[in-house]
PDB file of C-alpha atoms in Angstrom:
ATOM      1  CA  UNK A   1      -1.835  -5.141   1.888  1.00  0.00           C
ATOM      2  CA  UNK A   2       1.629  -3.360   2.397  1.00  0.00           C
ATOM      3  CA  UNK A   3       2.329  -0.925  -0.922  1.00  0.00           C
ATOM      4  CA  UNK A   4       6.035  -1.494  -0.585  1.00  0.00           C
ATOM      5  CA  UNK A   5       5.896  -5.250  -0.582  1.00  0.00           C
ATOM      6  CA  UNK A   6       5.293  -8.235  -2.793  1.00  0.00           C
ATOM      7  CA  UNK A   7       1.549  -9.577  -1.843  1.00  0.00           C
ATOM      8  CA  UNK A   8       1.143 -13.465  -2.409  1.00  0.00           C
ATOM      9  CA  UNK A   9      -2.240 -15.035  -1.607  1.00  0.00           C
ATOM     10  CA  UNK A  10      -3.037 -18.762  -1.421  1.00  0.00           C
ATOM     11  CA  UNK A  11      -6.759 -19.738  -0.849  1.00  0.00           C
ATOM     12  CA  UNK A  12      -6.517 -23.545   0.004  1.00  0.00           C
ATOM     13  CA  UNK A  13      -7.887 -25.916   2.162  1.00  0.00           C
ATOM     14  CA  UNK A  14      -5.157 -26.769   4.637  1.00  0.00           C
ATOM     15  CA  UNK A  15      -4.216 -30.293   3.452  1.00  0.00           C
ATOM     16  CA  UNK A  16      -1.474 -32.306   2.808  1.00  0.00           C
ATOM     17  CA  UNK A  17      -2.207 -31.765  -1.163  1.00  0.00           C
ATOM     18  CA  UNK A  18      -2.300 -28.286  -1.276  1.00  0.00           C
ATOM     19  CA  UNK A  19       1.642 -28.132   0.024  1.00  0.00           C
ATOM     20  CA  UNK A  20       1.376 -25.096   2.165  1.00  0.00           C
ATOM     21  CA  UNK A  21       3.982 -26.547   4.540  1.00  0.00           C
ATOM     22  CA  UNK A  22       6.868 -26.538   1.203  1.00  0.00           C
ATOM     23  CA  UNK A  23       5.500 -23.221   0.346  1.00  0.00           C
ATOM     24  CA  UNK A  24       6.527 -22.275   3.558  1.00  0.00           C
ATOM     25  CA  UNK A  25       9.684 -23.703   4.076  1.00  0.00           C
ATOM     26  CA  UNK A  26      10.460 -22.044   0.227  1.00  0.00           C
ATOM     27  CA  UNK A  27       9.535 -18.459   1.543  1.00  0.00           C
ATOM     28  CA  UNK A  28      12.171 -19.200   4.655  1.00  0.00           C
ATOM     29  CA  UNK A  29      14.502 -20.076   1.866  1.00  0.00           C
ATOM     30  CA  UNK A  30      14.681 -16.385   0.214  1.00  0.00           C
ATOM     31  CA  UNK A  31      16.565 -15.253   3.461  1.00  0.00           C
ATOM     32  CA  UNK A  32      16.824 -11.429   3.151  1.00  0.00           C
ATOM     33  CA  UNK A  33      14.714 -10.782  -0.067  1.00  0.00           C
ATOM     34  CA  UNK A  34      11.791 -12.257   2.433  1.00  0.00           C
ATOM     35  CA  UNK A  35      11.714  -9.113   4.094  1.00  0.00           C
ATOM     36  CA  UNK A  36      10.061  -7.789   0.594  1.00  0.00           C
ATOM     37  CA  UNK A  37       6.970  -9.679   0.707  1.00  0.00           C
ATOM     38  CA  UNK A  38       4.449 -10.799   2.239  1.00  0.00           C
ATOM     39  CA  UNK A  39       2.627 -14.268   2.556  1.00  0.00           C
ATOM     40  CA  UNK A  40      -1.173 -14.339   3.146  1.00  0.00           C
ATOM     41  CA  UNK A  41      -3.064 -17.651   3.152  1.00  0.00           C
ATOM     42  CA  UNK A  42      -7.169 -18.298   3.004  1.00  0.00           C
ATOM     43  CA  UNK A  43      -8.143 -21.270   4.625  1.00  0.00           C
ATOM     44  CA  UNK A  44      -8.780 -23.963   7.050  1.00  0.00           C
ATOM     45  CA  UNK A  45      -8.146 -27.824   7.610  1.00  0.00           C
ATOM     46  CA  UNK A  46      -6.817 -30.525   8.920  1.00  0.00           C
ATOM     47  CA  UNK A  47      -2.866 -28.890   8.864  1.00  0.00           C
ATOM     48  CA  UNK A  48      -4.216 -25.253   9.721  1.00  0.00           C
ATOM     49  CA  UNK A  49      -2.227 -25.762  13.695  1.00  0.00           C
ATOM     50  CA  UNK A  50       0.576 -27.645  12.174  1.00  0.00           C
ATOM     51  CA  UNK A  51       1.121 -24.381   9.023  1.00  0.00           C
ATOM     52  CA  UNK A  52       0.803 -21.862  12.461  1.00  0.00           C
ATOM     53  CA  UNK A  53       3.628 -23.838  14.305  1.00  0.00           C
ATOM     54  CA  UNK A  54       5.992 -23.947  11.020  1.00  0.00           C
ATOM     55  CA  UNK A  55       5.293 -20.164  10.751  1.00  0.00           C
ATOM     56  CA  UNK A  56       6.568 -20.011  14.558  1.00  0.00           C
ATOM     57  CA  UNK A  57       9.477 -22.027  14.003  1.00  0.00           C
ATOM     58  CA  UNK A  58      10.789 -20.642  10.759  1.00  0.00           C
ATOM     59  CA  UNK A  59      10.452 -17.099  12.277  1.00  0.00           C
ATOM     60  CA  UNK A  60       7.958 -15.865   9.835  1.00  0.00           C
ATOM     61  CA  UNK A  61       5.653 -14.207  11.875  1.00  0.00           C
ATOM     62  CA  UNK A  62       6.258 -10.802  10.021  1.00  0.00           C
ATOM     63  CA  UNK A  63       6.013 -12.655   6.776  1.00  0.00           C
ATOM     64  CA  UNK A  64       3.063 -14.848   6.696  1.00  0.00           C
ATOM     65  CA  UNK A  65      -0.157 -14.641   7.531  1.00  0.00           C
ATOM     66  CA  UNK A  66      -2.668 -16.674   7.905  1.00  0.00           C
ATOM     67  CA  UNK A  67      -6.178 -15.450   7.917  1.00  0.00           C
ATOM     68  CA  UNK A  68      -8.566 -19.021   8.268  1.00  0.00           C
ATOM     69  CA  UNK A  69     -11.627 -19.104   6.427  1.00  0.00           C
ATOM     70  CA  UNK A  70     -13.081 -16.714   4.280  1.00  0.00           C
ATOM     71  CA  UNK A  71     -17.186 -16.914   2.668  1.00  0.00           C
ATOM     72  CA  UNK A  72     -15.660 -14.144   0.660  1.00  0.00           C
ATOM     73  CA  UNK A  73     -12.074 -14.201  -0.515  1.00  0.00           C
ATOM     74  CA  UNK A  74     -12.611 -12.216  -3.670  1.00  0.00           C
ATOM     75  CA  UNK A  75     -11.480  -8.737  -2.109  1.00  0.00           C
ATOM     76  CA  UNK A  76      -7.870 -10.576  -1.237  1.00  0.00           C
ATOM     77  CA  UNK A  77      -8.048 -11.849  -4.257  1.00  0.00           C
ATOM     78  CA  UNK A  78      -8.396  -8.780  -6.421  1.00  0.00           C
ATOM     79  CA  UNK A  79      -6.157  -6.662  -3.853  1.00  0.00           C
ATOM     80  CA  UNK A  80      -3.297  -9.351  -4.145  1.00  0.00           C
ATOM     81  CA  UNK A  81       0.283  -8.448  -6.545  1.00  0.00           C
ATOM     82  CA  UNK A  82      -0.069 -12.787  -7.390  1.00  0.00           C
ATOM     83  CA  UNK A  83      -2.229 -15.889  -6.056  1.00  0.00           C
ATOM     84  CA  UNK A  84       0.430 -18.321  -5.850  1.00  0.00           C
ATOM     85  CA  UNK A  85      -0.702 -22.474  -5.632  1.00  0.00           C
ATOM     86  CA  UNK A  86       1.655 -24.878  -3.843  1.00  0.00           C
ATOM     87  CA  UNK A  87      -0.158 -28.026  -4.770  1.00  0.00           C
ATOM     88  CA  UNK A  88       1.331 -31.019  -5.058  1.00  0.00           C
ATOM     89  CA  UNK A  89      -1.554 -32.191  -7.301  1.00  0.00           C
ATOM     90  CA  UNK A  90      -4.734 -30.141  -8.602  1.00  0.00           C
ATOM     91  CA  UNK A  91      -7.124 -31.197 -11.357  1.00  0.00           C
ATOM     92  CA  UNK A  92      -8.674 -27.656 -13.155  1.00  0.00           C
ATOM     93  CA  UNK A  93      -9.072 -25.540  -9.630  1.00  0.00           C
ATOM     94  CA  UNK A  94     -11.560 -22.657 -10.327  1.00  0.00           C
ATOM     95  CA  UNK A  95      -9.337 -20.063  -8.209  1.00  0.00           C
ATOM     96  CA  UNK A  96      -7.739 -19.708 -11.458  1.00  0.00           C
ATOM     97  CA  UNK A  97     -10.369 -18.111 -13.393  1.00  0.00           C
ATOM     98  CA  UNK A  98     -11.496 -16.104 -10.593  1.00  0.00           C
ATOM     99  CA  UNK A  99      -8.249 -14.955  -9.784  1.00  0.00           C
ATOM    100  CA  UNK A 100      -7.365 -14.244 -12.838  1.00  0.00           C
ATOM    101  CA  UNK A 101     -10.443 -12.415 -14.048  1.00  0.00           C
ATOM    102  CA  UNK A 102      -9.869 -10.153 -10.766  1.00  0.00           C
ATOM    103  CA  UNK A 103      -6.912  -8.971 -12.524  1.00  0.00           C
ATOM    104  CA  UNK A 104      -4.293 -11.018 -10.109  1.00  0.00           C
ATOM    105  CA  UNK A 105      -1.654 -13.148 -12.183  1.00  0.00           C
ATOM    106  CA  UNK A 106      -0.910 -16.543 -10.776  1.00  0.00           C
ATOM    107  CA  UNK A 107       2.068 -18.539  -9.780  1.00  0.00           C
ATOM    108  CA  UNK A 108       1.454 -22.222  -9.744  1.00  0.00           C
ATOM    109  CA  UNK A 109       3.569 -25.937  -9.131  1.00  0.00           C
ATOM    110  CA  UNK A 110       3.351 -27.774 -12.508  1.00  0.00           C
ATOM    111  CA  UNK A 111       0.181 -29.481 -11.999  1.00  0.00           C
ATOM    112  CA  UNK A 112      -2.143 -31.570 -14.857  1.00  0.00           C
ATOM    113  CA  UNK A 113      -3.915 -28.788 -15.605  1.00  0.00           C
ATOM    114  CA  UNK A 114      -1.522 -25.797 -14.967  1.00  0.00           C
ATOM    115  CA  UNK A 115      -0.009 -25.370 -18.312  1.00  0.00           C
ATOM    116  CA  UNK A 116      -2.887 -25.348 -20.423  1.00  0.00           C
ATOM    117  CA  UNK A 117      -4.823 -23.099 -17.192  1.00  0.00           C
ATOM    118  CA  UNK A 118      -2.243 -20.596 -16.618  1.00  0.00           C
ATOM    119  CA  UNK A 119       1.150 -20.476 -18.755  1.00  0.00           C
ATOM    120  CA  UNK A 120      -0.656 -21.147 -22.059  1.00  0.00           C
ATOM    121  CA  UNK A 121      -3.977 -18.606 -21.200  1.00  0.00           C
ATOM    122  CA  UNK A 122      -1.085 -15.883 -20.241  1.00  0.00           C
ATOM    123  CA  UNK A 123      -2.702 -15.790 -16.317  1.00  0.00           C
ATOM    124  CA  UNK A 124       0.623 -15.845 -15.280  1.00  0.00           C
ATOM    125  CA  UNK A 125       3.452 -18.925 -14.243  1.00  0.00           C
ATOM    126  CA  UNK A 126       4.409 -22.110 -14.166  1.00  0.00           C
ATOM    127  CA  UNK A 127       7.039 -23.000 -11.969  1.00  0.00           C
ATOM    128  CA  UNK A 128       8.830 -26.764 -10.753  1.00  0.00           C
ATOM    129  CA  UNK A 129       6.982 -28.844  -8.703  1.00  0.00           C
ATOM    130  CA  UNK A 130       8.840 -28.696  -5.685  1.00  0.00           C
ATOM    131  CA  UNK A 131       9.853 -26.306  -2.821  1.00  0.00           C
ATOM    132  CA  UNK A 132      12.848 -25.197  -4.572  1.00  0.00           C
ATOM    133  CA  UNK A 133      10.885 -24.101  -8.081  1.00  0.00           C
ATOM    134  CA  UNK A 134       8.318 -22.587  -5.825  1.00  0.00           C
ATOM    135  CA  UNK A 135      11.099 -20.405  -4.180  1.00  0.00           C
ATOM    136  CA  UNK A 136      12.682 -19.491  -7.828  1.00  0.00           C
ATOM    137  CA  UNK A 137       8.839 -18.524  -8.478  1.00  0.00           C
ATOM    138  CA  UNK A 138       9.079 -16.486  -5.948  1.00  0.00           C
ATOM    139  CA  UNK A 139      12.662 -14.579  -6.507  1.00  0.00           C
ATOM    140  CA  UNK A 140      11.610 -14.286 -10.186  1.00  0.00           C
ATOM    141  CA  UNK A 141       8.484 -11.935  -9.343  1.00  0.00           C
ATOM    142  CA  UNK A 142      10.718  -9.863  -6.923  1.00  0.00           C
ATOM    143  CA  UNK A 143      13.467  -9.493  -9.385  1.00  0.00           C
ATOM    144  CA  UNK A 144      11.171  -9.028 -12.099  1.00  0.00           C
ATOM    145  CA  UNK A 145       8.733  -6.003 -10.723  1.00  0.00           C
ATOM    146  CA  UNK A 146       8.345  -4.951 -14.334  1.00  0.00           C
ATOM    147  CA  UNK A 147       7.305  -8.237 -15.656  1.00  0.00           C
ATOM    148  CA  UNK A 148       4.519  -8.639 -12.704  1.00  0.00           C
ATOM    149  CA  UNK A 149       3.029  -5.399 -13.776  1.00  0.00           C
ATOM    150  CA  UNK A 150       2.553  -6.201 -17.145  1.00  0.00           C
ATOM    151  CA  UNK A 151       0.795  -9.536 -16.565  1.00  0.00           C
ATOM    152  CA  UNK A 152      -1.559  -7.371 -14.391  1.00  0.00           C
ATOM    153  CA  UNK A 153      -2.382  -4.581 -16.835  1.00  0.00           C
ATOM    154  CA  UNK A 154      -2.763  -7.602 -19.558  1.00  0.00           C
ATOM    155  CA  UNK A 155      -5.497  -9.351 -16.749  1.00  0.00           C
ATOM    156  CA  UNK A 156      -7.267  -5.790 -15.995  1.00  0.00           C
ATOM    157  CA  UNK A 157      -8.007  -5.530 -19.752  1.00  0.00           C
ATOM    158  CA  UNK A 158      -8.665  -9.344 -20.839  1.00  0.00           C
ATOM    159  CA  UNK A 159     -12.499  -9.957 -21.862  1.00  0.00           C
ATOM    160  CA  UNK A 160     -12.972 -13.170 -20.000  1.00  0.00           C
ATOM    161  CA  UNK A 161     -15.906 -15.316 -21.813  1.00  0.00           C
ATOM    162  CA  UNK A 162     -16.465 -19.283 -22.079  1.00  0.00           C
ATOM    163  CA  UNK A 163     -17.054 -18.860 -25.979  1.00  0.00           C
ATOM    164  CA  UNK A 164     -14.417 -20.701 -27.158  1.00  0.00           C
ATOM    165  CA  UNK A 165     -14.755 -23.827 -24.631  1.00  0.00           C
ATOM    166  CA  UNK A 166     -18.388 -23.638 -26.205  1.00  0.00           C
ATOM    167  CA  UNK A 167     -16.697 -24.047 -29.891  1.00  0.00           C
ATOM    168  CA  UNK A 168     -14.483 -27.068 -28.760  1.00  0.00           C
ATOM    169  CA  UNK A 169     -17.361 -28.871 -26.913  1.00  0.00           C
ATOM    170  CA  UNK A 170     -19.447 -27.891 -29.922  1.00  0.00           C
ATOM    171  CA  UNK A 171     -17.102 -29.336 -32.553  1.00  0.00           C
ATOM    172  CA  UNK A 172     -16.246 -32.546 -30.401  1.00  0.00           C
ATOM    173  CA  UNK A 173     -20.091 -33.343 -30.246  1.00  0.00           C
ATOM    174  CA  UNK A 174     -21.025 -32.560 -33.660  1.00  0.00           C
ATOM    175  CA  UNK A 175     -17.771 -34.425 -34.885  1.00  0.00           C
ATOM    176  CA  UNK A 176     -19.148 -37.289 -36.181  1.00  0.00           C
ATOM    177  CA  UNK A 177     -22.066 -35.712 -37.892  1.00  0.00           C
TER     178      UNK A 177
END
């Protein structure tokens, strides 16, 4: 990854879902401050030719790039400044947690899960569900370098452990004992 730039990573199956089209279209949106990151997306699917074609036509060649399939995404993962997730829906997706125990922060559409997964754990944000918050997402972490870093150093250090889900199952099936 460039040094000088602002790395975002998705890892996604290329489907409708997984709005990598509007993330697109929101990274054309930036205009100038585009020129200060860079886009790299993890995957494959059914809209993998049509996501090549929209990088063509929004001229974002030097901005986006897509890299197909990976068995091993993890180095990305860790080497990446944020993961960011597009969906238009996602249940509990487990890039979170990995991400995040790599020490990446995460910028995520309000989905079910992503306020209790990410804004309320401190993995990182929580922006609108739509192109437009996903492009505010996106100018916040450039005009906010400082912030980014801390949510970093804060991941690098975090003990990451399932011992309190293992309390609140514990407590919900011993509740009526």
């Amino acid at each position: 990854f460039e040094h000088d730039s602002l790395n975002i990573l998705t890892v996604a199956r290329f489907g409708r879902e997984k709005g990598i089209p509007r993330a697109l279209r929101a990274v054309a949106e930036l205009g100038e401050q585009k020129n200060k990151i860079r886009y790299y997306i993890i995957g494959d699917g059914l809209e993998y030719a049509q996501a090549q074609q929209l990088v063509e036509s929004l001229g974002l060649n030097d901005t986006v790039f897509l890299l197909k399939a990976m068995d091993d995404p993890y180095g990305y993962m860790q080497a990446a400044d944020v993961l960011m997730i597009p969906s238009y829906s996602e249940a509990a997706p487990m890039v979170i947690g990995e991400t995040a125990s790599l020490g990446t922060p995460i910028l995520t559409t309000q989905t079910s899960s992503a306020v209790e997964m990410v804004q309320n754990t401190g993995f990182g944000w929580v922006c609108p569900n739509t192109q437009d918050g996903i492009t505010q997402g996106i100018k916040q972490l450039l005009n906010s370098p400082q912030e980014l870093s801390e949510k970093q150093k804060t991941l690098c250090t975090a003990v990451f452990d399932n011992a309190a889900a293992r309390q609140s199952f514990s407590k919900l099936i011993n509740k009526d004992e």
